[in-house]
Amino acid sequence: MLENSYDLAKEVIFTLSGKAGVTGYEHRLYPSLEEIFGSLDCHLDRDFMGNFYAGKKGDDGKLSVMLAAHMDEIGLMITHIDNRGFIHFTAVGGIDGRTLLCQEVIVHGKQEVKGIISSVPSKVQSNNAKNAIDISKLVIDIGYPKDIVLSLVKPGDIISIKRTPFMLLNEKIAGKALDDRAGIAVLAVCFNELSKLNHRHNVLAVATVQEEVGLRGATTSSNRLQPDLAVAIDVTHAQTLDTKSQVSIQLGKGPAITVGPNIHPKIFTELTGCARESRIPYQVQAVAGETGTDARVIQLSGQGIPTGLISIPLRYMHTSVETASLGDIVDSGKLLACFIAGLPEDAEDLLCC
Amino acid sequence: MLLKELCQINGVSGNEKRVRDFILERIQDKVDSWQMDKIGNLVVKKKPSSSDQPIVLLCAHMDEVGLFITEITADGYLKFQPVGGIDPQILVSKPVSIGSIQGVIGTKAIHLQRKEERKQILNFEELYIDIGANTKEEAEKEVKIGDYAFFNSHFEIIGQDYLKAKALDDRIGCALIMEILDSSFACGIIAAFTVQEEIGLRGSKVISNYVQPDFAIIVEATRAADIEEENEEAWSVELSKGPACSLMDSATIYQSRLIQKVSNIARNHHIPLQFRKSTAAANDAGNIHKGGTGVPTITLSVPCRNIHSMSSVICKTDYEYCLSLLRLILQGGFINAESEYP
Amino acid sequence: MPNRNILDYHVLKLLAQTYGPSGNERQVAEFISQQVGSYVQDIRSDALGNLLIRKPGTGKKILIACHMDEIGVIITSIGEEGYLYFAPVGGVKSSDLLAKRVQFQNKRIGVVSQEKNTVDEEKTSGKYFIDIGVNSQEEAGKIVREGDMAVLVGDYQETADHILSKALDDRIGCFIAVEMIKQLHSEQDLYFAFTAQEEVGSRGAKTIVHGIEPDLALILDTTLSFDSPKEKNRTSLNRGAAIKVMDRTIVVSPRIKNWMADAASQNDISFQWEIITTGGTDSGPIHLTGRGIPTGGIAIPVRYLHTGNEIAAKHDILSAFLLLAVLLNQPFTNL
């Protein structure tokens, strides 16, 4: 176990970001998750849907606190292979087709095959092109003749973006799938910090599946756990040069704590209180309706579950160069640990609306 | 592998020094003389064994397409312009480097886009590089206006015998000529490694001012658009069908007698050869063939998919066939006779 | 090649031509009950109109689901001249219905037409309405009332290799399930769910699983066929049963899709893959019930889906039937 949460967060992200775990095909992440959370002395479990559970018993274990961060990432899926051996594909999750041209990918067929996304027609830059190339006009070139292509891959096989994470200035980290592997790093930091604190209540962290196509893993895992309260950890848009009028959350200014009808007001108050007490910088994100995160479905599970949401500011979401601040990630984990450790023995009062 | 080493060097037009240094270091001992002219072209010579042998110019350009930093914004983002013909659509969601500084070209998240935005091409004006700087001052410590940005892309083998890298155009040509210089032929060789081809064939203009060969061969990479099944006439050239001989492009009409000769040699030695169907684009031949009293010139190219991108793809066998064909041409005696033409 | 005549297509004809828009599936349910009545004892229906038929066994609990409802239109108002204004029910555009026939439960036929904009200078498109050949609001009101639904008219025709009809989506699924109930002998504890209101968002499927908690759910539905002249190499007619990989509501577990494909290969049943990003089926809500239910799907490709002229191939229907039969007799573990 790494004592230093900063190093831990960095290691978790560098371990997970480059790995392929496209929605519905998250199983390739299990070995890494087992190693990360096993070394944090968690007891581990999985369910049919593929959700990964890492739990730690509290001192008296009266309540159970569910933490959810999704492990799946957006990706591509083969629809068909044309007569020239090029692979045609569709998106799994919300992919901006404009981010794909000339991108390197890995096709997960009978074996992992490297490929390059090219366009049909493979055009010379033309000044009169009005529209961006549509995803249906993109193909993957894996450099084999058709008969070999057909023996290696088939329709329905998953394709992941190839990208190794790397550091920018100011301990910012860039790579794919930080949405929401950064959230998994927050879970790890939280457990690491909790090991230095006393906590009464049981903590059950879930690396959920299939968030990107409709929060599906969180739906079944919250049904299964039926926790007393829950906190989802996801990413949120951070301001960039071209989103100043749309986004106010800033990268590197601390975790964003959500307030709104999707969030239990007391959990919001507790989280912000914890942040102030522990001198953790934070930003408040007000969401007027449902959030687009696991918190949305967790809140509606069973008889209703008091739910909070901590978001890591992230630039260029759903591209392969998502950019987050390591500081925000570590602070999110610390905040979560403070919150859990500070929960009263009887949370009845706290959670009363 | 020579080609791999060449592709990994960064040398955008106007900034070819590292490529030139690498080439010179590798070939210095194999040539009789070398010189660097004042625009940056590297010209090396291998003398003929007798004075009646012709002098052949082999020409490839060292520069690659890339980006040029034009502005640092108040928030520390970098604005840029392309150097050479780059489709801005390939830049979105890609990592780049400015020296040792890493950066990303991101885009507004899909969640924040209006429906019509999703169809719009993001042009250079809308794109920018994020190096993680918080302020303009911080960015200015690491990057200056006028710096070049390069694609981050590794050299890799794809499939059976395809190679993927940035800068294959025209490090392929550089590599082929460097390999040719390993041997001696029945002719004198002048090898010109030119600069600034991608921004208007600028280096070769200078070459044509002072190099007077009997014959010239331009060694290039050419766009292969061989993807759409039903549109074969638009492919121009096809991968794994051998090197391509140019017939005409926007700067040069190649002499049909020379083309005939080249294809005869290829046929006699069972080397696959294709002709470039597109007549668009230009290369250094445009200047070379107009040098002095005129120089008989051919262009041999290796077909390249996704040319001018971080993920250019060539077929290794095309490269090898191109090398064999070049050797055969240099060995063959037809050059002398042709130099009298027209 | 198995005997091609094991399916009684006359049943499909009757099923497909039965009236049953979303929320009004009663006639379909009655027909199915009557068809299988002598084969099973346990037939239930619920408040949403779902029909649940159990064929008990000692093995695993398997749910087989298909939906009974079809797309149509609902009458929203009756104009002074007796024209009927309507809204679509399910995934159909009013503009696609222009000049087409629709039929009400009482068999009355109407034709879809559009208001002409003679006055309006700007060419805004006029409202669509149904003309049932009456002279007045009063006369119309005696035949059709607000809230009544009509379905598309599309006669049934069987050719050597193909079926053409309205409502093949998803009466083909119902047909396969009915034939399965009649023909199959399996150890497994089988629940056949004929669901209501799939076309408006799989509403029946949300309640049908309640209290069953099956070990496995298999959904029978139709899917888009990509075989118009310039489309190639994708899911299309005559390439066999389509095993579901992904749609808008589910990403099928790779273990399940591979289990299905292996079963098909081992039994020489031709199959293809269903990969779509637009539509969803009952498999969506079913697989998210409770702690999650292992769920797979078998789809039959249909051309011109959601029109009165849907076309399917007998080869695909037979392949789907055979694949389902194999799967229901196949042991499954570790799904």
XYZ file of N, CA, C and O in Angstrom, chain B residues 169-250:
328
model
N 6.083 10.770 -45.350
C 6.299 11.715 -46.449
C 7.234 12.806 -45.951
O 6.816 13.676 -45.203
N 8.503 12.800 -46.233
C 9.143 11.979 -47.234
C 10.385 11.307 -46.664
O 11.393 11.189 -47.331
N 10.295 10.904 -45.412
C 11.448 10.181 -44.851
C 11.651 8.868 -45.586
O 12.740 8.302 -45.572
N 10.575 8.383 -46.230
C 10.715 7.211 -47.109
C 11.762 7.503 -48.170
O 12.676 6.720 -48.407
N 11.609 8.658 -48.821
C 12.536 9.049 -49.877
C 13.956 9.189 -49.331
O 14.920 8.730 -49.945
N 14.068 9.819 -48.157
C 15.388 9.984 -47.546
C 16.013 8.619 -47.285
O 17.191 8.383 -47.590
N 15.220 7.702 -46.722
C 15.743 6.378 -46.381
C 16.173 5.628 -47.641
O 17.234 4.998 -47.678
N 15.338 5.701 -48.682
C 15.658 4.978 -49.921
C 16.972 5.494 -50.518
O 17.840 4.711 -50.922
N 17.117 6.801 -50.560
C 18.342 7.365 -51.145
C 19.545 7.014 -50.279
O 20.618 6.672 -50.782
N 19.363 7.059 -48.951
C 20.478 6.683 -48.069
C 20.911 5.238 -48.315
O 22.090 4.919 -48.287
N 19.940 4.376 -48.568
C 20.290 2.971 -48.857
C 20.998 2.839 -50.195
O 21.910 2.025 -50.351
N 20.566 3.642 -51.173
C 21.210 3.623 -52.493
C 22.681 4.010 -52.373
O 23.554 3.450 -53.029
N 22.954 4.962 -51.478
C 24.314 5.467 -51.349
C 25.281 4.414 -50.778
O 26.492 4.604 -50.798
N 24.723 3.312 -50.267
C 25.573 2.224 -49.777
C 26.354 1.565 -50.916
O 27.412 0.986 -50.697
N 25.818 1.602 -52.132
C 26.458 0.884 -53.243
C 26.966 1.872 -54.297
O 26.622 3.053 -54.274
N 27.759 1.332 -55.245
C 28.217 2.160 -56.354
C 27.573 1.686 -57.645
O 27.263 0.497 -57.802
N 27.333 2.601 -58.539
C 26.677 2.274 -59.804
C 27.488 2.855 -60.950
O 28.451 3.597 -60.721
N 27.064 2.540 -62.148
C 27.805 3.013 -63.317
C 27.429 4.444 -63.657
O 27.104 4.785 -64.795
N 27.398 5.287 -62.634
C 27.075 6.680 -62.860
C 27.530 7.483 -61.648
O 27.813 6.935 -60.596
N 27.602 8.773 -61.829
C 27.837 9.620 -60.679
C 26.513 9.924 -60.018
O 25.470 9.987 -60.680
N 26.534 10.087 -58.697
C 25.272 10.363 -58.003
C 25.389 11.659 -57.231
O 26.367 11.897 -56.513
N 24.403 12.495 -57.426
C 24.223 13.639 -56.530
C 22.926 13.385 -55.779
O 21.886 13.164 -56.403
N 23.039 13.345 -54.463
C 21.818 13.154 -53.675
C 21.479 14.468 -52.994
O 22.308 15.034 -52.283
N 20.266 14.943 -53.255
C 19.839 16.195 -52.633
C 18.719 15.908 -51.643
O 17.686 15.347 -52.012
N 18.966 16.264 -50.394
C 17.933 16.160 -49.367
C 17.424 17.583 -49.141
O 18.138 18.433 -48.603
N 16.213 17.823 -49.600
C 15.758 19.213 -49.680
C 14.932 19.639 -48.477
O 14.428 18.810 -47.720
N 14.796 20.945 -48.359
C 13.984 21.519 -47.285
C 12.718 22.138 -47.882
O 12.616 22.350 -49.090
N 11.757 22.392 -47.030
C 10.566 23.212 -47.348
C 9.788 22.760 -48.591
O 9.208 23.590 -49.288
N 9.762 21.463 -48.828
C 8.964 20.981 -49.957
C 7.487 21.183 -49.696
O 6.721 21.560 -50.570
N 7.094 20.949 -48.431
C 5.669 20.947 -48.080
C 5.040 22.330 -48.143
O 3.822 22.466 -48.098
N 5.858 23.370 -48.191
C 5.254 24.711 -48.233
C 5.537 25.395 -49.569
O 5.598 26.615 -49.654
N 5.728 24.597 -50.633
C 5.840 25.199 -51.956
C 7.128 24.862 -52.666
O 7.640 25.681 -53.426
N 7.640 23.671 -52.455
C 8.809 23.161 -53.192
C 9.960 24.161 -53.145
O 10.633 24.422 -54.132
N 10.196 24.749 -51.971
C 11.120 25.877 -51.903
C 12.595 25.468 -51.931
O 13.420 26.122 -52.559
N 12.922 24.369 -51.257
C 14.331 23.936 -51.253
C 14.808 23.531 -52.628
O 15.916 23.881 -53.065
N 13.989 22.820 -53.365
C 14.415 22.301 -54.670
C 14.571 23.424 -55.699
O 15.283 23.280 -56.685
N 13.921 24.564 -55.443
C 14.128 25.710 -56.335
C 15.607 26.110 -56.303
O 16.216 26.355 -57.361
N 16.158 26.126 -55.111
C 17.569 26.478 -54.967
C 18.460 25.397 -55.593
O 19.422 25.698 -56.295
N 18.107 24.142 -55.362
C 18.884 23.040 -55.947
C 18.974 23.216 -57.468
O 20.033 23.091 -58.073
N 17.819 23.539 -58.072
C 17.791 23.614 -59.535
C 18.631 24.777 -60.050
O 18.996 24.826 -61.218
N 18.972 25.719 -59.143
C 19.823 26.831 -59.558
C 21.280 26.400 -59.767
O 21.987 26.998 -60.558
N 21.728 25.433 -59.010
C 23.155 25.153 -59.066
C 23.528 23.688 -59.306
O 24.695 23.381 -59.435
N 22.566 22.788 -59.349
C 22.896 21.388 -59.635
C 22.468 21.088 -61.076
O 21.336 21.382 -61.452
N 23.390 20.537 -61.856
C 23.108 20.272 -63.266
C 23.304 18.793 -63.590
O 24.310 18.398 -64.154
N 22.358 17.952 -63.261
C 22.526 16.522 -63.540
C 22.112 16.186 -64.972
O 21.512 17.005 -65.664
N 22.445 14.959 -65.390
C 21.980 14.479 -66.695
C 20.572 13.890 -66.596
O 19.865 13.753 -67.587
N 20.218 13.549 -65.398
C 18.969 12.836 -65.201
C 18.592 12.972 -63.730
O 19.483 13.071 -62.875
N 17.292 13.036 -63.433
C 16.899 13.179 -62.022
C 15.784 12.210 -61.654
O 14.876 11.958 -62.464
N 15.907 11.692 -60.479
C 14.823 10.843 -59.942
C 14.383 11.445 -58.614
O 15.192 11.613 -57.692
N 13.099 11.773 -58.530
C 12.532 12.259 -57.270
C 11.932 11.049 -56.561
O 11.193 10.274 -57.171
N 12.277 10.901 -55.305
C 11.769 9.752 -54.541
C 10.822 10.289 -53.471
O 11.217 11.069 -52.610
N 9.576 9.850 -53.547
C 8.524 10.490 -52.758
C 7.584 9.494 -52.079
O 7.678 8.281 -52.283
N 6.685 10.054 -51.300
C 5.516 9.317 -50.819
C 4.321 9.949 -51.513
O 4.280 11.165 -51.666
N 3.366 9.144 -51.937
C 2.195 9.715 -52.607
C 0.922 9.189 -51.981
O 0.867 8.073 -51.469
N -0.110 10.040 -52.020
C -1.363 9.694 -51.354
C -2.051 8.491 -51.996
O -2.316 8.487 -53.197
N -2.330 7.498 -51.172
C -3.157 6.379 -51.609
C -4.530 6.570 -50.996
O -4.661 6.642 -49.786
N -5.536 6.691 -51.840
C -6.908 6.875 -51.345
C -7.703 5.600 -51.624
O -8.844 5.644 -52.049
N -7.048 4.463 -51.414
C -7.607 3.191 -51.893
C -8.515 2.528 -50.878
O -8.284 1.402 -50.463
N -9.567 3.228 -50.481
C -10.438 2.647 -49.466
C -11.820 2.312 -50.003
O -12.287 1.200 -49.878
N -12.441 3.287 -50.639
C -13.833 3.083 -51.030
C -13.934 2.087 -52.171
O -13.441 2.317 -53.280
N -14.607 0.987 -51.874
C -14.686 -0.133 -52.801
C -15.222 0.275 -54.174
O -14.692 -0.132 -55.198
N -16.270 1.089 -54.146
C -16.964 1.364 -55.401
C -16.384 2.546 -56.163
O -16.950 2.998 -57.131
N -15.277 3.059 -55.713
C -14.791 4.288 -56.308
C -13.323 4.137 -56.712
O -12.486 4.981 -56.425
N -13.027 3.042 -57.391
C -11.641 2.681 -57.641
C -10.892 3.746 -58.428
O -9.699 3.948 -58.234
N -11.605 4.459 -59.310
C -10.917 5.455 -60.136
C -10.360 6.600 -59.298
O -9.478 7.316 -59.736
N -10.846 6.744 -58.061
C -10.376 7.848 -57.222
C -9.233 7.439 -56.295
O -8.761 8.234 -55.501
N -8.815 6.189 -56.393
C -7.792 5.723 -55.454
C -6.421 6.370 -55.693
O -5.606 6.416 -54.807
N -6.158 6.749 -56.954
C -4.839 7.224 -57.396
C -3.830 6.082 -57.397
O -3.422 5.631 -58.447
N -3.449 5.638 -56.217
C -2.567 4.461 -56.167
C -3.062 3.554 -55.049
O -3.848 3.961 -54.205
N -2.564 2.325 -55.063
C -3.049 1.325 -54.124
C -1.867 0.767 -53.338
O -0.790 0.557 -53.909
N -2.074 0.516 -52.068
C -1.007 -0.074 -51.264
C -0.738 -1.509 -51.684
O -1.631 -2.208 -52.156
N 0.491 -1.933 -51.503
C 0.969 -3.301 -51.764
C 0.899 -3.685 -53.246
O 0.906 -4.851 -53.578
N 0.835 -2.684 -54.136
C 0.872 -2.959 -55.570
C 2.151 -2.407 -56.177
O 2.225 -2.108 -57.364
N 3.172 -2.177 -55.340
C 4.457 -1.711 -55.835
C 4.575 -0.198 -55.869
O 3.604 0.517 -55.602
N 5.773 0.316 -56.205
C 5.973 1.755 -56.277
C 5.132 2.351 -57.406
O 4.703 1.644 -58.318
N 4.926 3.668 -57.317
C 4.123 4.348 -58.335
C 5.000 5.295 -59.134
O 5.814 6.020 -58.570
N 4.818 5.254 -60.444
C 5.537 6.152 -61.328
C 4.570 7.274 -61.717
O 3.428 7.011 -62.100
N 5.020 8.521 -61.594
C 4.135 9.638 -61.904
C 4.053 9.867 -63.406
O 5.050 9.734 -64.122
N 2.872 10.219 -63.892
C 2.667 10.565 -65.302
C 2.609 12.076 -65.452
O 3.251 12.668 -66.306
N 1.820 12.674 -64.591
C 1.678 14.121 -64.615
C 1.176 14.568 -63.255
O 0.356 13.887 -62.639
N 1.686 15.680 -62.771
C 1.095 16.290 -61.586
C 0.968 17.781 -61.843
O 1.195 18.237 -62.963
N 0.634 18.535 -60.833
C 0.307 19.933 -61.111
C 1.538 20.772 -61.439
O 1.402 21.915 -61.851
